[in-house]
């Protein structure tokens, strides 16, 4: 039987299962911070959700959120949390860092919930600092921990607002379930490369066209742009939220397209595609997945270095 618990701040840490050593400094620093009697008066709100299962009440996912408003002279307490983040980030499989004032529109999304049906997005505010870390659970290869720190100054009040979020759930990169609030859809990739999205509520399957069967030959720059555009649109589609299997496959197809047919593009077409690839690297699906981002780097490199195809004038 599944249960969802809403806990007070004083009880949150007690129910958290033992975390992997990879984030031991950060986890301890967060626990010390939120349990400090000296900082209790500055807590502006805390909440938690637990999903537990079975007689052993095993935790399958959780979310913790702590909000504080600290006077500037108390910031040394939070500095310890930031220092702990820096100590552990080298062991994480993905890290997102952004300081206030940076002109970067890259956003990071953390999917959570027992079925990855919820998500939180970070990076929307230019005046905030962000630190995100993703760490795999050494005790369960299908799950991961995620930590998000954000803070910004409120000069009018002489305080700094702080948000500390902790998550534990299935690893979206390893799960074949697509996050979609209120529904569970699955993907199927057939031997011929066709991709189908199945909605179990209706029993219907939708062909998700990625133009990967190469039925249309790439013989001109326009042919290339049509294929490139289809793959790009598929990659950024909301239907692929938290579905790294599909995203990786499409990114591979884009890199393959650029490697095998990039030579037919003229200078203007190459520059256009290179800029589009740079934008794809900033997308939620790629910005904290080094493999997908690396595939786009390969595609960019190919477009920059491939020789131009010689055109032979026909009599």
mmCIF file of N, CA, C and O in Angstrom, residues 198-255:
data_model
loop_
_atom_site.group_PDB
_atom_site.id
_atom_site.type_symbol
_atom_site.label_atom_id
_atom_site.label_comp_id
_atom_site.label_asym_id
_atom_site.label_seq_id
_atom_site.Cartn_x
_atom_site.Cartn_y
_atom_site.Cartn_z
ATOM 1 N N UNK A 198 2.527 4.835 -26.599
ATOM 2 C CA UNK A 198 1.293 4.151 -26.265
ATOM 3 C C UNK A 198 0.661 4.760 -25.020
ATOM 4 O O UNK A 198 1.322 4.941 -24.002
ATOM 5 N N UNK A 199 -0.620 5.063 -25.120
ATOM 6 C CA UNK A 199 -1.384 5.585 -24.000
ATOM 7 C C UNK A 199 -2.223 4.443 -23.446
ATOM 8 O O UNK A 199 -3.192 4.016 -24.070
ATOM 9 N N UNK A 200 -1.871 3.922 -22.246
ATOM 10 C CA UNK A 200 -2.607 2.770 -21.704
ATOM 11 C C UNK A 200 -4.048 3.075 -21.347
ATOM 12 O O UNK A 200 -4.868 2.165 -21.249
ATOM 13 N N UNK A 201 -4.388 4.342 -21.157
ATOM 14 C CA UNK A 201 -5.762 4.695 -20.814
ATOM 15 C C UNK A 201 -6.705 4.473 -21.995
ATOM 16 O O UNK A 201 -7.853 4.087 -21.830
ATOM 17 N N UNK A 202 -6.200 4.749 -23.188
ATOM 18 C CA UNK A 202 -7.033 4.594 -24.380
ATOM 19 C C UNK A 202 -6.664 3.356 -25.179
ATOM 20 O O UNK A 202 -7.427 2.916 -26.040
ATOM 21 N N UNK A 203 -5.459 2.813 -24.915
ATOM 22 C CA UNK A 203 -4.998 1.653 -25.657
ATOM 23 C C UNK A 203 -4.485 1.986 -27.039
ATOM 24 O O UNK A 203 -4.146 1.093 -27.819
ATOM 25 N N UNK A 204 -4.422 3.271 -27.372
ATOM 26 C CA UNK A 204 -3.981 3.675 -28.699
ATOM 27 C C UNK A 204 -2.478 3.927 -28.724
ATOM 28 O O UNK A 204 -1.872 4.289 -27.719
ATOM 29 N N UNK A 205 -1.886 3.723 -29.883
ATOM 30 C CA UNK A 205 -0.466 3.991 -30.087
ATOM 31 C C UNK A 205 -0.313 5.042 -31.173
ATOM 32 O O UNK A 205 -0.992 4.998 -32.194
ATOM 33 N N UNK A 206 0.579 5.978 -30.926
ATOM 34 C CA UNK A 206 0.812 7.064 -31.870
ATOM 35 C C UNK A 206 2.205 6.916 -32.463
ATOM 36 O O UNK A 206 3.184 6.778 -31.741
ATOM 37 N N UNK A 207 2.275 6.908 -33.791
ATOM 38 C CA UNK A 207 3.563 6.865 -34.463
ATOM 39 C C UNK A 207 4.239 8.218 -34.293
ATOM 40 O O UNK A 207 3.705 9.241 -34.686
ATOM 41 N N UNK A 208 5.402 8.178 -33.672
ATOM 42 C CA UNK A 208 6.143 9.417 -33.436
ATOM 43 C C UNK A 208 7.212 9.509 -34.507
ATOM 44 O O UNK A 208 8.289 8.922 -34.404
ATOM 45 N N UNK A 209 6.925 10.217 -35.590
ATOM 46 C CA UNK A 209 7.810 10.262 -36.746
ATOM 47 C C UNK A 209 9.072 11.050 -36.443
ATOM 48 O O UNK A 209 9.031 12.177 -35.965
ATOM 49 N N UNK A 210 10.211 10.419 -36.701
ATOM 50 C CA UNK A 210 11.486 11.108 -36.553
ATOM 51 C C UNK A 210 12.261 11.145 -37.866
ATOM 52 O O UNK A 210 13.401 11.557 -37.900
ATOM 53 N N UNK A 211 11.630 10.673 -38.945
ATOM 54 C CA UNK A 211 12.270 10.687 -40.259
ATOM 55 C C UNK A 211 13.597 9.939 -40.226
ATOM 56 O O UNK A 211 14.570 10.348 -40.835
ATOM 57 N N UNK A 212 13.664 8.838 -39.469
ATOM 58 C CA UNK A 212 14.938 8.146 -39.298
ATOM 59 C C UNK A 212 15.091 6.948 -40.225
ATOM 60 O O UNK A 212 16.116 6.301 -40.225
ATOM 61 N N UNK A 213 14.063 6.657 -41.018
ATOM 62 C CA UNK A 213 14.166 5.480 -41.867
ATOM 63 C C UNK A 213 14.838 5.782 -43.204
ATOM 64 O O UNK A 213 15.025 4.893 -44.017
ATOM 65 N N UNK A 214 15.208 7.030 -43.392
ATOM 66 C CA UNK A 214 15.984 7.433 -44.571
ATOM 67 C C UNK A 214 15.310 7.056 -45.883
ATOM 68 O O UNK A 214 15.948 6.636 -46.837
ATOM 69 N N UNK A 215 13.976 7.150 -45.916
ATOM 70 C CA UNK A 215 13.276 6.845 -47.153
ATOM 71 C C UNK A 215 13.528 7.944 -48.193
ATOM 72 O O UNK A 215 13.488 7.696 -49.388
ATOM 73 N N UNK A 216 13.766 9.157 -47.718
ATOM 74 C CA UNK A 216 14.054 10.267 -48.624
ATOM 75 C C UNK A 216 15.560 10.468 -48.715
ATOM 76 O O UNK A 216 16.235 10.611 -47.692
ATOM 77 N N UNK A 217 16.092 10.473 -49.890
ATOM 78 C CA UNK A 217 17.524 10.636 -50.079
ATOM 79 C C UNK A 217 17.937 12.078 -49.771
ATOM 80 O O UNK A 217 17.191 13.011 -50.018
ATOM 81 N N UNK A 218 19.135 12.213 -49.242
ATOM 82 C CA UNK A 218 19.690 13.537 -48.958
ATOM 83 C C UNK A 218 20.603 13.903 -50.122
ATOM 84 O O UNK A 218 21.758 13.471 -50.208
ATOM 85 N N UNK A 219 20.070 14.663 -51.047
ATOM 86 C CA UNK A 219 20.825 14.995 -52.252
ATOM 87 C C UNK A 219 21.078 16.491 -52.405
ATOM 88 O O UNK A 219 21.803 16.896 -53.296
ATOM 89 N N UNK A 220 20.474 17.288 -51.542
ATOM 90 C CA UNK A 220 20.657 18.737 -51.639
ATOM 91 C C UNK A 220 20.637 19.343 -50.237
ATOM 92 O O UNK A 220 20.242 18.698 -49.266
ATOM 93 N N UNK A 221 21.040 20.606 -50.184
ATOM 94 C CA UNK A 221 21.005 21.293 -48.910
ATOM 95 C C UNK A 221 19.599 21.379 -48.351
ATOM 96 O O UNK A 221 19.388 21.278 -47.139
ATOM 97 N N UNK A 222 18.618 21.528 -49.234
ATOM 98 C CA UNK A 222 17.235 21.603 -48.781
ATOM 99 C C UNK A 222 16.776 20.268 -48.196
ATOM 100 O O UNK A 222 16.081 20.235 -47.183
ATOM 101 N N UNK A 223 17.196 19.146 -48.819
ATOM 102 C CA UNK A 223 16.881 17.825 -48.264
ATOM 103 C C UNK A 223 17.476 17.690 -46.858
ATOM 104 O O UNK A 223 16.832 17.167 -45.944
ATOM 105 N N UNK A 224 18.707 18.153 -46.704
ATOM 106 C CA UNK A 224 19.381 18.081 -45.404
ATOM 107 C C UNK A 224 18.607 18.883 -44.366
ATOM 108 O O UNK A 224 18.359 18.402 -43.250
ATOM 109 N N UNK A 225 18.217 20.113 -44.722
ATOM 110 C CA UNK A 225 17.525 20.977 -43.766
ATOM 111 C C UNK A 225 16.172 20.405 -43.361
ATOM 112 O O UNK A 225 15.742 20.558 -42.207
ATOM 113 N N UNK A 226 15.469 19.762 -44.292
ATOM 114 C CA UNK A 226 14.192 19.137 -43.946
ATOM 115 C C UNK A 226 14.397 18.030 -42.918
ATOM 116 O O UNK A 226 13.666 17.935 -41.926
ATOM 117 N N UNK A 227 15.393 17.161 -43.160
ATOM 118 C CA UNK A 227 15.667 16.075 -42.212
ATOM 119 C C UNK A 227 16.145 16.640 -40.875
ATOM 120 O O UNK A 227 15.709 16.204 -39.809
ATOM 121 N N UNK A 228 17.050 17.605 -40.931
ATOM 122 C CA UNK A 228 17.580 18.218 -39.709
ATOM 123 C C UNK A 228 16.451 18.860 -38.900
ATOM 124 O O UNK A 228 16.370 18.709 -37.677
ATOM 125 N N UNK A 229 15.558 19.570 -39.593
ATOM 126 C CA UNK A 229 14.459 20.246 -38.912
ATOM 127 C C UNK A 229 13.502 19.280 -38.242
ATOM 128 O O UNK A 229 13.008 19.538 -37.137
ATOM 129 N N UNK A 230 13.238 18.143 -38.908
ATOM 130 C CA UNK A 230 12.344 17.143 -38.328
ATOM 131 C C UNK A 230 12.947 16.544 -37.066
ATOM 132 O O UNK A 230 12.275 16.393 -36.041
ATOM 133 N N UNK A 231 14.221 16.197 -37.129
ATOM 134 C CA UNK A 231 14.903 15.638 -35.965
ATOM 135 C C UNK A 231 14.962 16.641 -34.818
ATOM 136 O O UNK A 231 14.745 16.300 -33.654
ATOM 137 N N UNK A 232 15.241 17.882 -35.154
ATOM 138 C CA UNK A 232 15.309 18.926 -34.117
ATOM 139 C C UNK A 232 13.953 19.092 -33.433
ATOM 140 O O UNK A 232 13.867 19.152 -32.199
ATOM 141 N N UNK A 233 12.880 19.173 -34.227
ATOM 142 C CA UNK A 233 11.536 19.349 -33.663
ATOM 143 C C UNK A 233 11.156 18.178 -32.775
ATOM 144 O O UNK A 233 10.493 18.348 -31.747
ATOM 145 N N UNK A 234 11.566 16.980 -33.161
ATOM 146 C CA UNK A 234 11.266 15.803 -32.360
ATOM 147 C C UNK A 234 12.028 15.850 -31.043
ATOM 148 O O UNK A 234 11.485 15.538 -29.983
ATOM 149 N N UNK A 235 13.285 16.245 -31.107
ATOM 150 C CA UNK A 235 14.126 16.276 -29.902
ATOM 151 C C UNK A 235 13.561 17.197 -28.832
ATOM 152 O O UNK A 235 13.580 16.878 -27.640
ATOM 153 N N UNK A 236 13.047 18.357 -29.223
ATOM 154 C CA UNK A 236 12.563 19.337 -28.244
ATOM 155 C C UNK A 236 11.078 19.176 -27.933
ATOM 156 O O UNK A 236 10.515 19.948 -27.161
ATOM 157 N N UNK A 237 10.436 18.145 -28.496
ATOM 158 C CA UNK A 237 9.007 17.937 -28.272
ATOM 159 C C UNK A 237 8.715 17.661 -26.797
ATOM 160 O O UNK A 237 9.429 16.896 -26.146
ATOM 161 N N UNK A 238 7.648 18.242 -26.229
ATOM 162 C CA UNK A 238 7.246 17.940 -24.848
ATOM 163 C C UNK A 238 6.938 16.466 -24.634
ATOM 164 O O UNK A 238 6.971 15.978 -23.506
ATOM 165 N N UNK A 239 6.618 15.729 -25.704
ATOM 166 C CA UNK A 239 6.330 14.305 -25.569
ATOM 167 C C UNK A 239 7.541 13.511 -25.077
ATOM 168 O O UNK A 239 7.410 12.387 -24.618
ATOM 169 N N UNK A 240 8.741 14.109 -25.187
ATOM 170 C CA UNK A 240 9.945 13.385 -24.806
ATOM 171 C C UNK A 240 10.466 13.790 -23.447
ATOM 172 O O UNK A 240 11.608 13.505 -23.106
ATOM 173 N N UNK A 241 9.659 14.469 -22.633
ATOM 174 C CA UNK A 241 10.080 14.860 -21.293
ATOM 175 C C UNK A 241 10.586 13.654 -20.523
ATOM 176 O O UNK A 241 9.913 12.641 -20.432
ATOM 177 N N UNK A 242 11.783 13.772 -19.954
ATOM 178 C CA UNK A 242 12.391 12.746 -19.097
ATOM 179 C C UNK A 242 12.602 11.414 -19.822
ATOM 180 O O UNK A 242 12.736 10.383 -19.199
ATOM 181 N N UNK A 243 12.676 11.403 -21.167
ATOM 182 C CA UNK A 243 12.845 10.167 -21.912
ATOM 183 C C UNK A 243 14.193 10.193 -22.618
ATOM 184 O O UNK A 243 14.300 10.490 -23.807
ATOM 185 N N UNK A 244 15.243 9.879 -21.873
ATOM 186 C CA UNK A 244 16.593 9.983 -22.391
ATOM 187 C C UNK A 244 16.874 8.961 -23.478
ATOM 188 O O UNK A 244 17.700 9.202 -24.358
ATOM 189 N N UNK A 245 16.207 7.806 -23.462
ATOM 190 C CA UNK A 245 16.428 6.805 -24.504
ATOM 191 C C UNK A 245 16.142 7.389 -25.874
ATOM 192 O O UNK A 245 16.942 7.270 -26.808
ATOM 193 N N UNK A 246 14.996 8.033 -26.011
ATOM 194 C CA UNK A 246 14.625 8.641 -27.281
ATOM 195 C C UNK A 246 15.507 9.836 -27.602
ATOM 196 O O UNK A 246 15.951 10.024 -28.738
ATOM 197 N N UNK A 247 15.774 10.671 -26.606
ATOM 198 C CA UNK A 247 16.571 11.877 -26.840
ATOM 199 C C UNK A 247 17.969 11.510 -27.332
ATOM 200 O O UNK A 247 18.507 12.143 -28.238
ATOM 201 N N UNK A 248 18.546 10.483 -26.729
ATOM 202 C CA UNK A 248 19.879 10.043 -27.138
ATOM 203 C C UNK A 248 19.857 9.507 -28.561
ATOM 204 O O UNK A 248 20.765 9.779 -29.357
ATOM 205 N N UNK A 249 18.819 8.735 -28.897
ATOM 206 C CA UNK A 249 18.720 8.189 -30.240
ATOM 207 C C UNK A 249 18.619 9.292 -31.283
ATOM 208 O O UNK A 249 19.280 9.254 -32.323
ATOM 209 N N UNK A 250 17.822 10.309 -30.987
ATOM 210 C CA UNK A 250 17.652 11.402 -31.945
ATOM 211 C C UNK A 250 18.930 12.221 -32.064
ATOM 212 O O UNK A 250 19.332 12.624 -33.157
ATOM 213 N N UNK A 251 19.591 12.481 -30.920
ATOM 214 C CA UNK A 251 20.854 13.211 -30.960
ATOM 215 C C UNK A 251 21.894 12.454 -31.787
ATOM 216 O O UNK A 251 22.682 13.052 -32.531
ATOM 217 N N UNK A 252 21.894 11.132 -31.669
ATOM 218 C CA UNK A 252 22.806 10.310 -32.469
ATOM 219 C C UNK A 252 22.496 10.443 -33.956
ATOM 220 O O UNK A 252 23.400 10.540 -34.794
ATOM 221 N N UNK A 253 21.185 10.462 -34.292
ATOM 222 C CA UNK A 253 20.787 10.610 -35.692
ATOM 223 C C UNK A 253 21.205 11.980 -36.244
ATOM 224 O O UNK A 253 21.575 12.103 -37.410
ATOM 225 N N UNK A 254 21.131 12.998 -35.414
ATOM 226 C CA UNK A 254 21.555 14.332 -35.853
ATOM 227 C C UNK A 254 23.060 14.344 -36.128
ATOM 228 O O UNK A 254 23.520 14.885 -37.146
ATOM 229 N N UNK A 255 23.841 13.742 -35.221
ATOM 230 C CA UNK A 255 25.287 13.675 -35.416
ATOM 231 C C UNK A 255 25.628 12.866 -36.673
ATOM 232 O O UNK A 255 26.537 13.228 -37.439
#
